[in-house]
Coordinates of C-alpha atoms and ligand atoms in Angstrom, one line a residue:
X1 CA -20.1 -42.0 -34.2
X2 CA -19.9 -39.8 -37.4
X3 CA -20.1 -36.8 -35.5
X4 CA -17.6 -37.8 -32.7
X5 CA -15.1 -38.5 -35.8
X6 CA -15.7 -35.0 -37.6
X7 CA -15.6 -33.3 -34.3
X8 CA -12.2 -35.0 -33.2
X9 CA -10.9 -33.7 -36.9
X10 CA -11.8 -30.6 -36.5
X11 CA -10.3 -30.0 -33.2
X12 CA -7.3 -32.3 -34.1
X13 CA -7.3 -29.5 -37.2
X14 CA -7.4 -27.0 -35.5
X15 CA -4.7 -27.7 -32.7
X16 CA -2.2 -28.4 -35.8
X17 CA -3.8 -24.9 -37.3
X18 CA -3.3 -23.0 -34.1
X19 CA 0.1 -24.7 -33.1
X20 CA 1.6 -23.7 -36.4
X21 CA 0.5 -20.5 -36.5
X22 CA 2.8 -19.7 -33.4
X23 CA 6.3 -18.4 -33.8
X24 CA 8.9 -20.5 -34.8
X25 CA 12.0 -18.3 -35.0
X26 CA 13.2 -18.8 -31.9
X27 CA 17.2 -19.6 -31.1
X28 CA 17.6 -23.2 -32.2
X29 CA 17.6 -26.5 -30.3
X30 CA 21.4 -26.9 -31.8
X31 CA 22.2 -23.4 -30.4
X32 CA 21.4 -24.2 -26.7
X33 CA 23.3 -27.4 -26.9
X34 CA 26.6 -26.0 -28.1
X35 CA 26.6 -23.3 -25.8
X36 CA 25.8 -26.2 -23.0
X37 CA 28.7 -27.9 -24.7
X38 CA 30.4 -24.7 -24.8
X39 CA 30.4 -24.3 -21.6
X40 CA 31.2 -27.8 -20.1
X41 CA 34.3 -27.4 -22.2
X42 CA 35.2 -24.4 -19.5
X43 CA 34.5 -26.8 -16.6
X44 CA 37.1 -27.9 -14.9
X45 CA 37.5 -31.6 -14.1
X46 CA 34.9 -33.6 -11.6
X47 CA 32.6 -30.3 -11.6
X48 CA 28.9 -29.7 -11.6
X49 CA 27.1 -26.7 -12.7
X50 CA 23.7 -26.5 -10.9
X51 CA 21.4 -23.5 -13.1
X52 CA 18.0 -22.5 -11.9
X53 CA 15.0 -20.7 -13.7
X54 CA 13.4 -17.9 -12.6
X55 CA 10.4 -17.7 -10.6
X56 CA 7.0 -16.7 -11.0
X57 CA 6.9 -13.4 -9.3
X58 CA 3.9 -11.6 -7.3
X59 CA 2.4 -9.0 -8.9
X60 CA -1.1 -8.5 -6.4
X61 CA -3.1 -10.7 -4.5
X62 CA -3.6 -13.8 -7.1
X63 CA -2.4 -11.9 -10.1
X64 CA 1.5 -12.7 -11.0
X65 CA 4.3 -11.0 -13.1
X66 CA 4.3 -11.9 -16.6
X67 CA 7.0 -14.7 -16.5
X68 CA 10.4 -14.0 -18.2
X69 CA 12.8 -16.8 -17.8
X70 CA 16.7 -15.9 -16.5
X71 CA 18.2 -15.0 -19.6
X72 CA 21.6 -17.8 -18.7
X73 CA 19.0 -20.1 -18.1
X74 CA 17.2 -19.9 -21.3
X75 CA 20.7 -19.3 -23.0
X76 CA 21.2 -22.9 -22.0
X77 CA 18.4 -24.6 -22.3
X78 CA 15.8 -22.6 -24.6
X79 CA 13.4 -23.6 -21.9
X80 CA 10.3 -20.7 -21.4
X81 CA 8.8 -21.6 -18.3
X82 CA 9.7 -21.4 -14.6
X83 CA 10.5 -23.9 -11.6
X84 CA 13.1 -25.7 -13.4
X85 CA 16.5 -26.8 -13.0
X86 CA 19.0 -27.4 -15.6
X87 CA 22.2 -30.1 -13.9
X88 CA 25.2 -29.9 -16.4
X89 CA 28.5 -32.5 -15.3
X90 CA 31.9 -31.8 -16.5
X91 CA 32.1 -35.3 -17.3
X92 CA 30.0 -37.9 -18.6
X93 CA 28.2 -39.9 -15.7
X94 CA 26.6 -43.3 -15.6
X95 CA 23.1 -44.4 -14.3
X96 CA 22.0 -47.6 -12.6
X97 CA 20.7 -49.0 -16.2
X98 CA 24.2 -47.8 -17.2
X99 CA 22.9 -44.8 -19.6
X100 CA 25.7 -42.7 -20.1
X101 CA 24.4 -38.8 -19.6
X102 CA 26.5 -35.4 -18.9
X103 CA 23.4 -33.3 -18.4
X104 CA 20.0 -32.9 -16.7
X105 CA 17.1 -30.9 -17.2
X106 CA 13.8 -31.1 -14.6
X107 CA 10.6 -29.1 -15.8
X108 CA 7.5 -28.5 -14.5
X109 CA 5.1 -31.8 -14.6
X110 CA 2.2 -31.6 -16.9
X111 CA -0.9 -31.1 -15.1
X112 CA -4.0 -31.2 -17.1
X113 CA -5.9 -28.2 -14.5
X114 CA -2.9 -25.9 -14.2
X115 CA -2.4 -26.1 -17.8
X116 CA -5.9 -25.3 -18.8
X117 CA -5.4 -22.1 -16.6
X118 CA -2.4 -20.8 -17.1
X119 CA -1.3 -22.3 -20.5
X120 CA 0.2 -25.4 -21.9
X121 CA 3.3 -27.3 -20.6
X122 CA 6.4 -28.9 -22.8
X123 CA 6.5 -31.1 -19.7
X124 CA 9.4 -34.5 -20.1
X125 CA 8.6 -35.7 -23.6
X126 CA 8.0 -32.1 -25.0
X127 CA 11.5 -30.8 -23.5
X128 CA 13.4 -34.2 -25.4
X129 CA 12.0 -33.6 -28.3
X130 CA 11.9 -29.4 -28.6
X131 CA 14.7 -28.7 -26.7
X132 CA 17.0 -31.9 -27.1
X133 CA 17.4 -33.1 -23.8
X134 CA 18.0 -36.7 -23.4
X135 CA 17.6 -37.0 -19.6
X136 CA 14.3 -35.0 -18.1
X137 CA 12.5 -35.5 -14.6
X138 CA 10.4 -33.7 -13.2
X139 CA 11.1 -31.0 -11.2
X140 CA 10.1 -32.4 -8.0
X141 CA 12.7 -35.1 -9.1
X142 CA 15.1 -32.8 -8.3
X143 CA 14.1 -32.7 -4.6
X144 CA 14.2 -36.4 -4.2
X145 CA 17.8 -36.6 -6.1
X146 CA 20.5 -39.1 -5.4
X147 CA 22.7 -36.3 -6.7
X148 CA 25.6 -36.0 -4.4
X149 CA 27.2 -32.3 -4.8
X150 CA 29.8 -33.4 -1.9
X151 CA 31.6 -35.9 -4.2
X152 CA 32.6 -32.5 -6.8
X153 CA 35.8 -30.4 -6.6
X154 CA 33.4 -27.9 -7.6
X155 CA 30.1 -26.9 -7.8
X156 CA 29.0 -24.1 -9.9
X157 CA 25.5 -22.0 -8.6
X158 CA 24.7 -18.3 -9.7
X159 CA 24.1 -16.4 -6.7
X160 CA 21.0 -16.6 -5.2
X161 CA 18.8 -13.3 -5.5
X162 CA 16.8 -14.8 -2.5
X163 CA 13.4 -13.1 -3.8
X164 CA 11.6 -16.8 -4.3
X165 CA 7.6 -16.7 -2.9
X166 CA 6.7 -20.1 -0.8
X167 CA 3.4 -20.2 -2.5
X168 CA 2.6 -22.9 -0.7
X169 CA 0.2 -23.8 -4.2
X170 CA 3.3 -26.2 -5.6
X171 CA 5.4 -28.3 -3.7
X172 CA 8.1 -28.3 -6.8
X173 CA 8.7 -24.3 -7.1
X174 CA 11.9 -22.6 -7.6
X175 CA 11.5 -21.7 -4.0
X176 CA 11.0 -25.8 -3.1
X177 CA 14.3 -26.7 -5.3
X178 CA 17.0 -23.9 -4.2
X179 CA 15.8 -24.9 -0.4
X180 CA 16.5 -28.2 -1.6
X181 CA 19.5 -27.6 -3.2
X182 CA 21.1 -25.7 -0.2
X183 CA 20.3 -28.5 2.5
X184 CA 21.8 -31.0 -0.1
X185 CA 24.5 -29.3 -0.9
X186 CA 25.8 -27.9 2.4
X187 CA 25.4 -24.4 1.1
X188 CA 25.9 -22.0 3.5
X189 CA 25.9 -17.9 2.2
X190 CA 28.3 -17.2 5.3
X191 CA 31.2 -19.0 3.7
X192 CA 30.6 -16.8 0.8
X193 CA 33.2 -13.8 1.5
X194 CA 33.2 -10.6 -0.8
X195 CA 36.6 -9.3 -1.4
X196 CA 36.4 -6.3 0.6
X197 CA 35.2 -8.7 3.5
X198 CA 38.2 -10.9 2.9
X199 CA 40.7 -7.9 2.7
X200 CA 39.0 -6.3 6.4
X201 CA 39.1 -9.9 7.9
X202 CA 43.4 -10.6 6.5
X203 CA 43.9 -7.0 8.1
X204 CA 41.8 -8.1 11.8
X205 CA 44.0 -11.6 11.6
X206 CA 47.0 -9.8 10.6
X207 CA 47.1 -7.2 13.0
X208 CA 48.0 -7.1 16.5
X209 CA 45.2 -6.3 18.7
X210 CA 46.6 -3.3 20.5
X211 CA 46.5 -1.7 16.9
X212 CA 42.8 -2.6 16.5
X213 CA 41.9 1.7 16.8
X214 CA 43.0 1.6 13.0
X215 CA 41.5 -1.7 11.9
X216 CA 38.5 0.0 13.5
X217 CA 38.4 3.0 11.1
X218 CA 38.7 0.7 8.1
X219 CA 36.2 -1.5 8.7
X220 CA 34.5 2.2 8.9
X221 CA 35.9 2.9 5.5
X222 CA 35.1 -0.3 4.1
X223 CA 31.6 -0.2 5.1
X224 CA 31.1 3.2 3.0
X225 CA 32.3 0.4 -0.1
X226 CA 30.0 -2.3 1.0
X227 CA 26.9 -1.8 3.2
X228 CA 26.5 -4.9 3.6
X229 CA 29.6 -5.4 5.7
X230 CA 27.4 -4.3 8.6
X231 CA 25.3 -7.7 8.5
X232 CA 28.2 -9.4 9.9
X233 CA 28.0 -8.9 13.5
X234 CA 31.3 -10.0 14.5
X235 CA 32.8 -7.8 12.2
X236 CA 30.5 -4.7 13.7
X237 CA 31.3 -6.3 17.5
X238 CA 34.6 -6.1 16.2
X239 CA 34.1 -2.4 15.4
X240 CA 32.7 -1.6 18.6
X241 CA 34.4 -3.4 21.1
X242 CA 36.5 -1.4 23.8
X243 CA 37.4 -4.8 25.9
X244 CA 40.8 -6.5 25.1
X245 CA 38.8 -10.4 26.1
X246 CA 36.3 -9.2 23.5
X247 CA 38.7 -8.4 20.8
X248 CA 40.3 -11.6 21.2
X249 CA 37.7 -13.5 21.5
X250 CA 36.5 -11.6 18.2
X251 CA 39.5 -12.1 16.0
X252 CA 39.7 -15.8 16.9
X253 CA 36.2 -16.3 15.2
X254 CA 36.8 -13.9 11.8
X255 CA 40.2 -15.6 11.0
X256 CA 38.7 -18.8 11.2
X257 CA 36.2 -17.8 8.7
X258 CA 38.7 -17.4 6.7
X259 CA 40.0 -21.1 6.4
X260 CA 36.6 -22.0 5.5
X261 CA 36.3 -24.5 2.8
X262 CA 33.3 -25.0 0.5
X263 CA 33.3 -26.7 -3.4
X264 CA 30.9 -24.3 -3.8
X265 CA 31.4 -21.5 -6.1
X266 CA 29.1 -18.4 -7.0
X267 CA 31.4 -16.4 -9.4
X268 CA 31.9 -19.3 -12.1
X269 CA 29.2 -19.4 -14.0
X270 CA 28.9 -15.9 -13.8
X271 CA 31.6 -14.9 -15.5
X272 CA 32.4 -17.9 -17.9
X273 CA 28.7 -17.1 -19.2
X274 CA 29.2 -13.7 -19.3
X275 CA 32.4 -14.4 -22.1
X276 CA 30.0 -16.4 -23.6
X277 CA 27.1 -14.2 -23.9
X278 CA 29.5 -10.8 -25.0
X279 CA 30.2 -13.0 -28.5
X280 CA 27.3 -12.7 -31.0
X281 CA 26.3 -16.0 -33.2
X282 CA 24.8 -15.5 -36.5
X283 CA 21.2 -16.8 -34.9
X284 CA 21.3 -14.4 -32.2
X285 CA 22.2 -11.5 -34.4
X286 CA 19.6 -12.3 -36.3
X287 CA 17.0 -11.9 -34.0
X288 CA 19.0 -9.0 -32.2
X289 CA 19.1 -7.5 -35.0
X290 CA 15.4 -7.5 -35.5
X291 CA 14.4 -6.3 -32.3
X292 CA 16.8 -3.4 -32.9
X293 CA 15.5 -2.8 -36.1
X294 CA 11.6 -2.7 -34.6
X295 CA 12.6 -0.5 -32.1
X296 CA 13.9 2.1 -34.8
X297 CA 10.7 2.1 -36.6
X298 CA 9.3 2.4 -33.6
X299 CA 11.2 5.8 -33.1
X300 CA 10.5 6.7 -36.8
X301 CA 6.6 6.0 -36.7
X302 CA 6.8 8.2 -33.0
X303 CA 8.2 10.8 -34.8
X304 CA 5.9 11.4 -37.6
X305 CA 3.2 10.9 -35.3
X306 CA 3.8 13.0 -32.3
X307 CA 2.0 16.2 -31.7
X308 CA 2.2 18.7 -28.7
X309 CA -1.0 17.9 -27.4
X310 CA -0.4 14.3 -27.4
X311 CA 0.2 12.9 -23.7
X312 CA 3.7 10.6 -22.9
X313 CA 1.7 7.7 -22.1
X314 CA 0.3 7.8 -25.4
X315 CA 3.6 7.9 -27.4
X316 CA 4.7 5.3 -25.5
X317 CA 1.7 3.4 -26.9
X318 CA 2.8 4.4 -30.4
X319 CA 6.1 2.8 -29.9
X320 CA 4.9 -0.4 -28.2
X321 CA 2.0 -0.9 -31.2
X322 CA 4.8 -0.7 -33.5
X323 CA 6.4 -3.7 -31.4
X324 CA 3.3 -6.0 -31.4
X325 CA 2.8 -5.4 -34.7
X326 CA 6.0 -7.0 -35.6
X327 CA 5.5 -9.9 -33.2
X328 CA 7.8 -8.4 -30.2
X329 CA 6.5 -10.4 -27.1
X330 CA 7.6 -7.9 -25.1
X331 CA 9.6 -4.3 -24.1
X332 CA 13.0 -5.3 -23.5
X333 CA 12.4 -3.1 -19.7
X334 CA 10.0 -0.1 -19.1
X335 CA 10.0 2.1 -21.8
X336 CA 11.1 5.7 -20.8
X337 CA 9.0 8.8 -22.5
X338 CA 9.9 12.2 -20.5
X339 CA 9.3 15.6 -21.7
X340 CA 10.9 18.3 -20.8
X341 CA 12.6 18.2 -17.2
X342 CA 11.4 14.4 -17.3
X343 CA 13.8 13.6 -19.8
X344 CA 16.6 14.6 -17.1
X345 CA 15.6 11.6 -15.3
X346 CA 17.3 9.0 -16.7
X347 CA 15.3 6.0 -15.9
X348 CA 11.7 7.7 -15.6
X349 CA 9.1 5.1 -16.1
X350 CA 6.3 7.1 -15.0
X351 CA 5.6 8.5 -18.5
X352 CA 2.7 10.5 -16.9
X353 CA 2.7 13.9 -18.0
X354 CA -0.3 14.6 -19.7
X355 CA 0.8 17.0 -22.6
X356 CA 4.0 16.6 -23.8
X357 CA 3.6 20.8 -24.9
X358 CA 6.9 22.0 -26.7
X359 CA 9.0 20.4 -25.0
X360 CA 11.7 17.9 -25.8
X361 CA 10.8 14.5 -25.8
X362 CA 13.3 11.7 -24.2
X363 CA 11.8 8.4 -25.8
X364 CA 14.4 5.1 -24.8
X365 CA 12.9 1.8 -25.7
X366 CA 13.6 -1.1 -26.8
X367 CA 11.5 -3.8 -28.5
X368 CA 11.9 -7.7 -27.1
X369 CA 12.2 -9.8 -29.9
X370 CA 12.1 -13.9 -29.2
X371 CA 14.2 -12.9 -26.0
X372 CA 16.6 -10.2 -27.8
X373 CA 16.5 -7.0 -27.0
X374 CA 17.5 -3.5 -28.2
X375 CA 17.8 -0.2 -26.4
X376 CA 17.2 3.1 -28.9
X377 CA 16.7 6.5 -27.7
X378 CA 15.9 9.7 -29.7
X379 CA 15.3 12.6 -27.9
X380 CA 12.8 15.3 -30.2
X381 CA 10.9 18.4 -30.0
X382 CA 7.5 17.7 -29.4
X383 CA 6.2 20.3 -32.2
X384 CA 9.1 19.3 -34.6
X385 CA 11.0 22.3 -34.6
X386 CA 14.6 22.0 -32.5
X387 CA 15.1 25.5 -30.5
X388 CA 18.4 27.9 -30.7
X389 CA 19.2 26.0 -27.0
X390 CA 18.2 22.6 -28.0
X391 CA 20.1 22.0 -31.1
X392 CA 22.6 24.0 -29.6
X393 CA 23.3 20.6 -26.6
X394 CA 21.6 18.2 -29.4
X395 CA 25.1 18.8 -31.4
X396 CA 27.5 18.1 -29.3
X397 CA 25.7 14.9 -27.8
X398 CA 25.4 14.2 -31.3
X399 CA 29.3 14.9 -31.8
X400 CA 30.2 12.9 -28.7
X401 CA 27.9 10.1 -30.4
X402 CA 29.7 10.2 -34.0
X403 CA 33.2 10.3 -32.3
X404 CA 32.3 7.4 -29.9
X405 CA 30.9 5.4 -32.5
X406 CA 34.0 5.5 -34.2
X407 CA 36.3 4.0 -32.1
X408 CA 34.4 0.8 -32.1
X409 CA 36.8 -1.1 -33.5
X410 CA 38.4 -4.8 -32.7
X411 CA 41.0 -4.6 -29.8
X412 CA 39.9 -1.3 -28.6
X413 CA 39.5 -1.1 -24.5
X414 CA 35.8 -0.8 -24.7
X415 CA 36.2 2.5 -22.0
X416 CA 37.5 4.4 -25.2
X417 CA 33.8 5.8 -26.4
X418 CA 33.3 6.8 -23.0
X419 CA 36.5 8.7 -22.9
X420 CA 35.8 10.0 -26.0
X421 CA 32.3 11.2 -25.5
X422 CA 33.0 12.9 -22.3
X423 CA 35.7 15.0 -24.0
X424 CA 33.6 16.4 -26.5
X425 CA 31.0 17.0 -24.1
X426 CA 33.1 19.3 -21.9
X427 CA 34.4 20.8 -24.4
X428 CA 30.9 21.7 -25.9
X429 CA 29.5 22.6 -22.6
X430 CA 32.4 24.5 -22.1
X431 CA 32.2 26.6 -25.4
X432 CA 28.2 27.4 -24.5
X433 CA 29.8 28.6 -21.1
X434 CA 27.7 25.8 -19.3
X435 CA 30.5 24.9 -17.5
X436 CA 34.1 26.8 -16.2
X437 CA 36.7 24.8 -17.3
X438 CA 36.9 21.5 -19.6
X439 CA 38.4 19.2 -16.6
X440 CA 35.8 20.4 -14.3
X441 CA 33.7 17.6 -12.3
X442 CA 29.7 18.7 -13.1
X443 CA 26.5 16.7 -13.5
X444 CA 25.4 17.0 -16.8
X445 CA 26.8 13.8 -18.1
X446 CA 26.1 11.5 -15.1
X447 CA 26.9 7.7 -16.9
X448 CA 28.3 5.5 -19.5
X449 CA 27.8 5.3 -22.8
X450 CA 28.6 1.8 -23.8
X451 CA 27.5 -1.9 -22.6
X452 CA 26.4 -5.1 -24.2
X453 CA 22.8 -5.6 -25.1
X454 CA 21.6 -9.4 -26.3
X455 CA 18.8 -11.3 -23.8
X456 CA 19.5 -9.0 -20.8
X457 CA 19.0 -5.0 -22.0
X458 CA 22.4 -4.6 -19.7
X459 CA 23.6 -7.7 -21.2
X460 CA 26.9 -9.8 -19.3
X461 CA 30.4 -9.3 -20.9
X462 CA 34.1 -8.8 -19.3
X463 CA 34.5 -5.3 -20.8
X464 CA 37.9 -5.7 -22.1
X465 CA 38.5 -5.2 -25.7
X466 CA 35.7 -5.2 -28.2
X467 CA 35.6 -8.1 -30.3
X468 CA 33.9 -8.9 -33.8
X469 CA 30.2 -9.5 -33.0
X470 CA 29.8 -7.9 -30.0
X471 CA 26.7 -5.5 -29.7
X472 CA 27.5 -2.4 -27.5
X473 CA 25.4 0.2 -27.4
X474 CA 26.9 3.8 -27.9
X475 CA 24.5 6.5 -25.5
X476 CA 25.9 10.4 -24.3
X477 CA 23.5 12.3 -23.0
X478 CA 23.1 15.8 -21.5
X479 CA 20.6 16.5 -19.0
X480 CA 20.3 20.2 -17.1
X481 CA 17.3 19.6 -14.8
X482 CA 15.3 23.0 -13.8
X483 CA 17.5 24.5 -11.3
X484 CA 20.7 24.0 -12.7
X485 CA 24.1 26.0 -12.0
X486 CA 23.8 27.5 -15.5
X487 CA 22.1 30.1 -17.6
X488 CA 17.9 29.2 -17.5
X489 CA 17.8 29.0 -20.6
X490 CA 19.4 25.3 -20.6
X491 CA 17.1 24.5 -18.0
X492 CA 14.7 21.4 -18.9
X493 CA 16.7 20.3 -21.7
X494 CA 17.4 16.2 -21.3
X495 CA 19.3 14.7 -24.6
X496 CA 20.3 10.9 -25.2
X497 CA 20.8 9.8 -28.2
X498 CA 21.5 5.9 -28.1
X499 CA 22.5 3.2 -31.2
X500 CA 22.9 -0.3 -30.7
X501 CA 26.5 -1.1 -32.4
X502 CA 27.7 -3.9 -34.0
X503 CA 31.6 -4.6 -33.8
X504 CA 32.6 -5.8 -37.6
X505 CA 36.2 -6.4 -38.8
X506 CA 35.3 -4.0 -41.3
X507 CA 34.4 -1.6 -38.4
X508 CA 31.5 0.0 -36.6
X509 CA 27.7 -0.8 -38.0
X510 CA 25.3 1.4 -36.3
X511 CA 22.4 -1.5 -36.5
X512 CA 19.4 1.5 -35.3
X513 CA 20.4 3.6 -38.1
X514 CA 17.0 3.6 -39.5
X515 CA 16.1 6.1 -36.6
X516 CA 17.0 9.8 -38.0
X517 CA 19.6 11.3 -35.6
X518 CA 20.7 14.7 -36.8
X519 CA 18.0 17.6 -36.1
X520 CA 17.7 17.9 -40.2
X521 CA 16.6 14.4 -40.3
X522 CA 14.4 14.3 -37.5
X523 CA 12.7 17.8 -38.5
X524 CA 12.1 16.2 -41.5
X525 CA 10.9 13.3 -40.4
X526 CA 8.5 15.2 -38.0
X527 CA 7.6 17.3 -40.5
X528 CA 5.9 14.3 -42.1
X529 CA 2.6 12.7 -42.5
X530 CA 1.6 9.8 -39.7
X531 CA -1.4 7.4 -40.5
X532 CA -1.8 7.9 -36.9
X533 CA -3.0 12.0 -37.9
X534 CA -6.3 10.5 -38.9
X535 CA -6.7 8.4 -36.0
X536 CA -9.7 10.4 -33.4
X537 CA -11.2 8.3 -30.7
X538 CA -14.5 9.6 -29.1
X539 CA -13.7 12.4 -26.4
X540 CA -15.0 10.4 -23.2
X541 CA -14.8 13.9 -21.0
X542 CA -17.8 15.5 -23.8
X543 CA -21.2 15.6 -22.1
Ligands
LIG601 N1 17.6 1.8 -21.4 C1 18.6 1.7 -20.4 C2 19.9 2.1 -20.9 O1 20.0 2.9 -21.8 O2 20.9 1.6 -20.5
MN602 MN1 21.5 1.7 -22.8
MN603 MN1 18.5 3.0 -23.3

């Protein structure tokens, strides 16, 4: 009995042990409630909002994705795991027992096997009393609802990425619920029309049909806008047809699509929580600004460490040990490490090239810390020494950078860096007779340089005017891929130089500023020892 008792202890010890020795800085359970509450306060009367989790994705055969939760959905809920649905009500409802509740949340069920395979659930009681829920069911609760989405004005849904897996293992996934949802609901994707769609169908209704030649070539027009246009087959009949019964026929059907009615509504939620997300609270900067500050160690440790020989797989290593050993869970998306010509492909994720030689090296990553991330580049040569040609483009991206930066300032448009950066890029490719004229359309500079980072690494916003505690990141880059319309000598060279901004009243703080950015800094940075110089594994190639 003695032994039963001291065993029980010692695993009741070292649950606690274990359990507390997870990390606890995670976005509060206030947090996610006022931004529920935040939200409901947008709703408008006799609305539901109707939020779903991510699914487990399919990576091979019986080996999945990691799971990462949808970043609205765990900005409302603080809930980590999938196949769950979170209900919010504009107003306060009543239940048969006459509990008064305004929001739902269904999880997955505890299950004693699935948990001691694939890791432990918080299940009802866990989600009440971590996350602060009064009313939890299980998810497959959510099938059998009484809920009656009919009876709203409105109901709010994110649009549906359609990319759920029947697994057929679980009757309650995320697949199960949104199949549940949509035969509940009466949701129907056809009633959904784009604006484009819209404007082509006004134009078919408005238009008599012996002018339908013209409608014809903007419905061609259009569908250069929006591919998708040529899923509609009435509209493409429409296109097509050389028979006046036809036409008629055809016109009949689209403008009565037009008076279709639904209360359901797929741009809501997006853009209320995006106007939520853009705004910073203390909490989340705090852990935004950690992952941003990882990241720029990251780049720091990178750069005293790298050597020609080394391969871009390996660097990329560098950075991500940096990550883990600060705790980041994850890369905030697939790091990018491209020498040379790589770096002119600006989301390469093969990281492959095997010596990274003297090359430049194009190194964008960003740590993922408790569901914050960051998104840092440096771009530096791999033997530490900038050539003529490469300090030469690193400047002015540099100068584009500084001059971007400082127009980050409360009740600016937020298009002002880009402007900005794109002059003094012209102009500096201009002066090194990379391009003819400063106006002139060319390649070199082929996207933005600004937009919100927070739980998503292209985070949601409105992209207005920047306001204080918004975190925009501020990213020119030059890239003149082998081949180029210019002097050879520019060939191969790929610059970004990226900073994660925050928006102050007392202006712009560059929060990755512990990443060196001019070439003096980085050369001297490069030019210093790395604990990593030391660090020889066994050659497995040696006989
Ligand atoms: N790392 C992706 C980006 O810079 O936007
Ligand atoms: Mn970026
Ligand atoms: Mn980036």
């Amino acid at each position: 009995m003695k032994v039963f008792k001291f065993i029980f202890l010692a695993f009741l010890f070292f649950s606690i042990n274990s359990f507390s020795q997870t990390p606890k800085d995670f976005l509060s359970k206030d947090f996610h409630k006022n931004r529920r509450g935040a939200l409901r306060s947008k709703m408008p009367v006799n609305s539901i909002a109707v939020v779903f989790s991510n699914p487990v994705r399919n990576r091979a055969n019986d080996v999945d994705y990691v799971f990462h939760q949808d970043p609205n959905f765990y900005y409302l809920t603080g809930y980590r795991e999938p196949n769950a649905v979170l209900i919010i009500f504009s107003e306060d409802q009543t239940d048969k027992k006459g509990i008064i509740y305004n929001e739902i949340l269904y999880v997955q069920k505890r299950d004693a096997r699935a948990e001691q395979w694939n890791g432990k659930r918080l299940g009802i009681e866990g989600a009440k009393s971590e996350l602060d829920f009064s009313t939890v069911f299980n998810a497959e609760d959510f099938i059998n609802s009484s809920i009656n989405f009919k009876k709203f004005n409105r109901v709010f849904i994110e649009k549906f990425n359609d990319d759920y897996r029947n697994s057929l293992k679980n009757t309650s996934e995320v697949y199960d619920l949104v199949v549940s949802f949509k035969q509940n609901s009466g949701y129907n994707s056809n009633n959904f029309i784009s604006p484009i769609k819209k404007q082509v169908y006004e134009l078919i209704k408005a238009t008599p049909i012996e002018n339908s030649a013209n409608v014809a070539q903007i419905i061609g027009r259009a569908l250069s806008y929006d591919s998708s246009l040529k899923d509609d087959e009435d509209l493409m009949k429409f296109k097509e047809a050389t028979d006046q019964k036809l036409k008629i026929e055809l016109k009949q059907k689209i403008s009565l699509k037009l008076d279709i009615k639904t209360n359901i509504d797929i741009s809501f939620l997006t853009s209320t929580l995006a106007s939520l997300r853009e705004i910073k609270s203390p909490e989340e900067l705090k852990l935004l600004i950690k992952a941003i500050r990882i990241s720029a160690i990251g780049q720091v440790e990178v750069m005293k460490a790298m050597k020609p020989h080394m391969s871009e797989t390996e660097l990329q290593g560098i950075h991500e040990f940096v990550y883990k050993k600060y705790g980041a869970e994850y890369e905030g998306y697939p790091s990018i490490v491209g020498a040379g010509n790589n770096g002119c492909i600006l989301h390469y994720i093969e990281n492959n090239q095997t010596k990274v030689g003297n090359e430049l090296v194009l190194m964008d990553l960003g740590a993922e810390y408790r569901g914050y991330t960051a998104d840092v580049t440096r771009t530096i040569p791999a033997n530490g020494k900038f050539t003529t040609e490469q300090k030469a483009i690193y400047d002015i991206v540099y100068d584009a950078q500084e001059a971007g930066i400082a127009a980050y300032v409360i009740n600016n448009s937020m298009a002002k860096p880009n402007q900005i950066a794109r002059r003094v890029v012209n102009q500096g490719l201009f002066n090194l007779g990379i391009i003819d004229s400063i106006n002139q359309p060319h390649p070199y500079f082929p996207h933005g340089t600004s937009h919100h980072i927070g739980l998503d690494v292209h985070d949601p916003g409105n992209y207005g005017n920047f306001e204080e505690n918004m975190v925009v990141t501020m990213e020119p880059g030059i890239y003149i891929p082998e081949g180029s319309a210019c002097d050879k000598k520019w060939w191969a060279i790929g610059i970004r130089i990226e900073d994660d901004i925050l928006v102050t009243k007392n202006g712009p703080v560059n929060l990755s500023s512990e990443a060196p950015r001019t070439t003096k800094d980085i050369e001297e940075m490069m030019a210093r020892k790395s604990i990593l110089d030391d660090f020889v594994l066994p050659d497995l190639d040696k006989k």
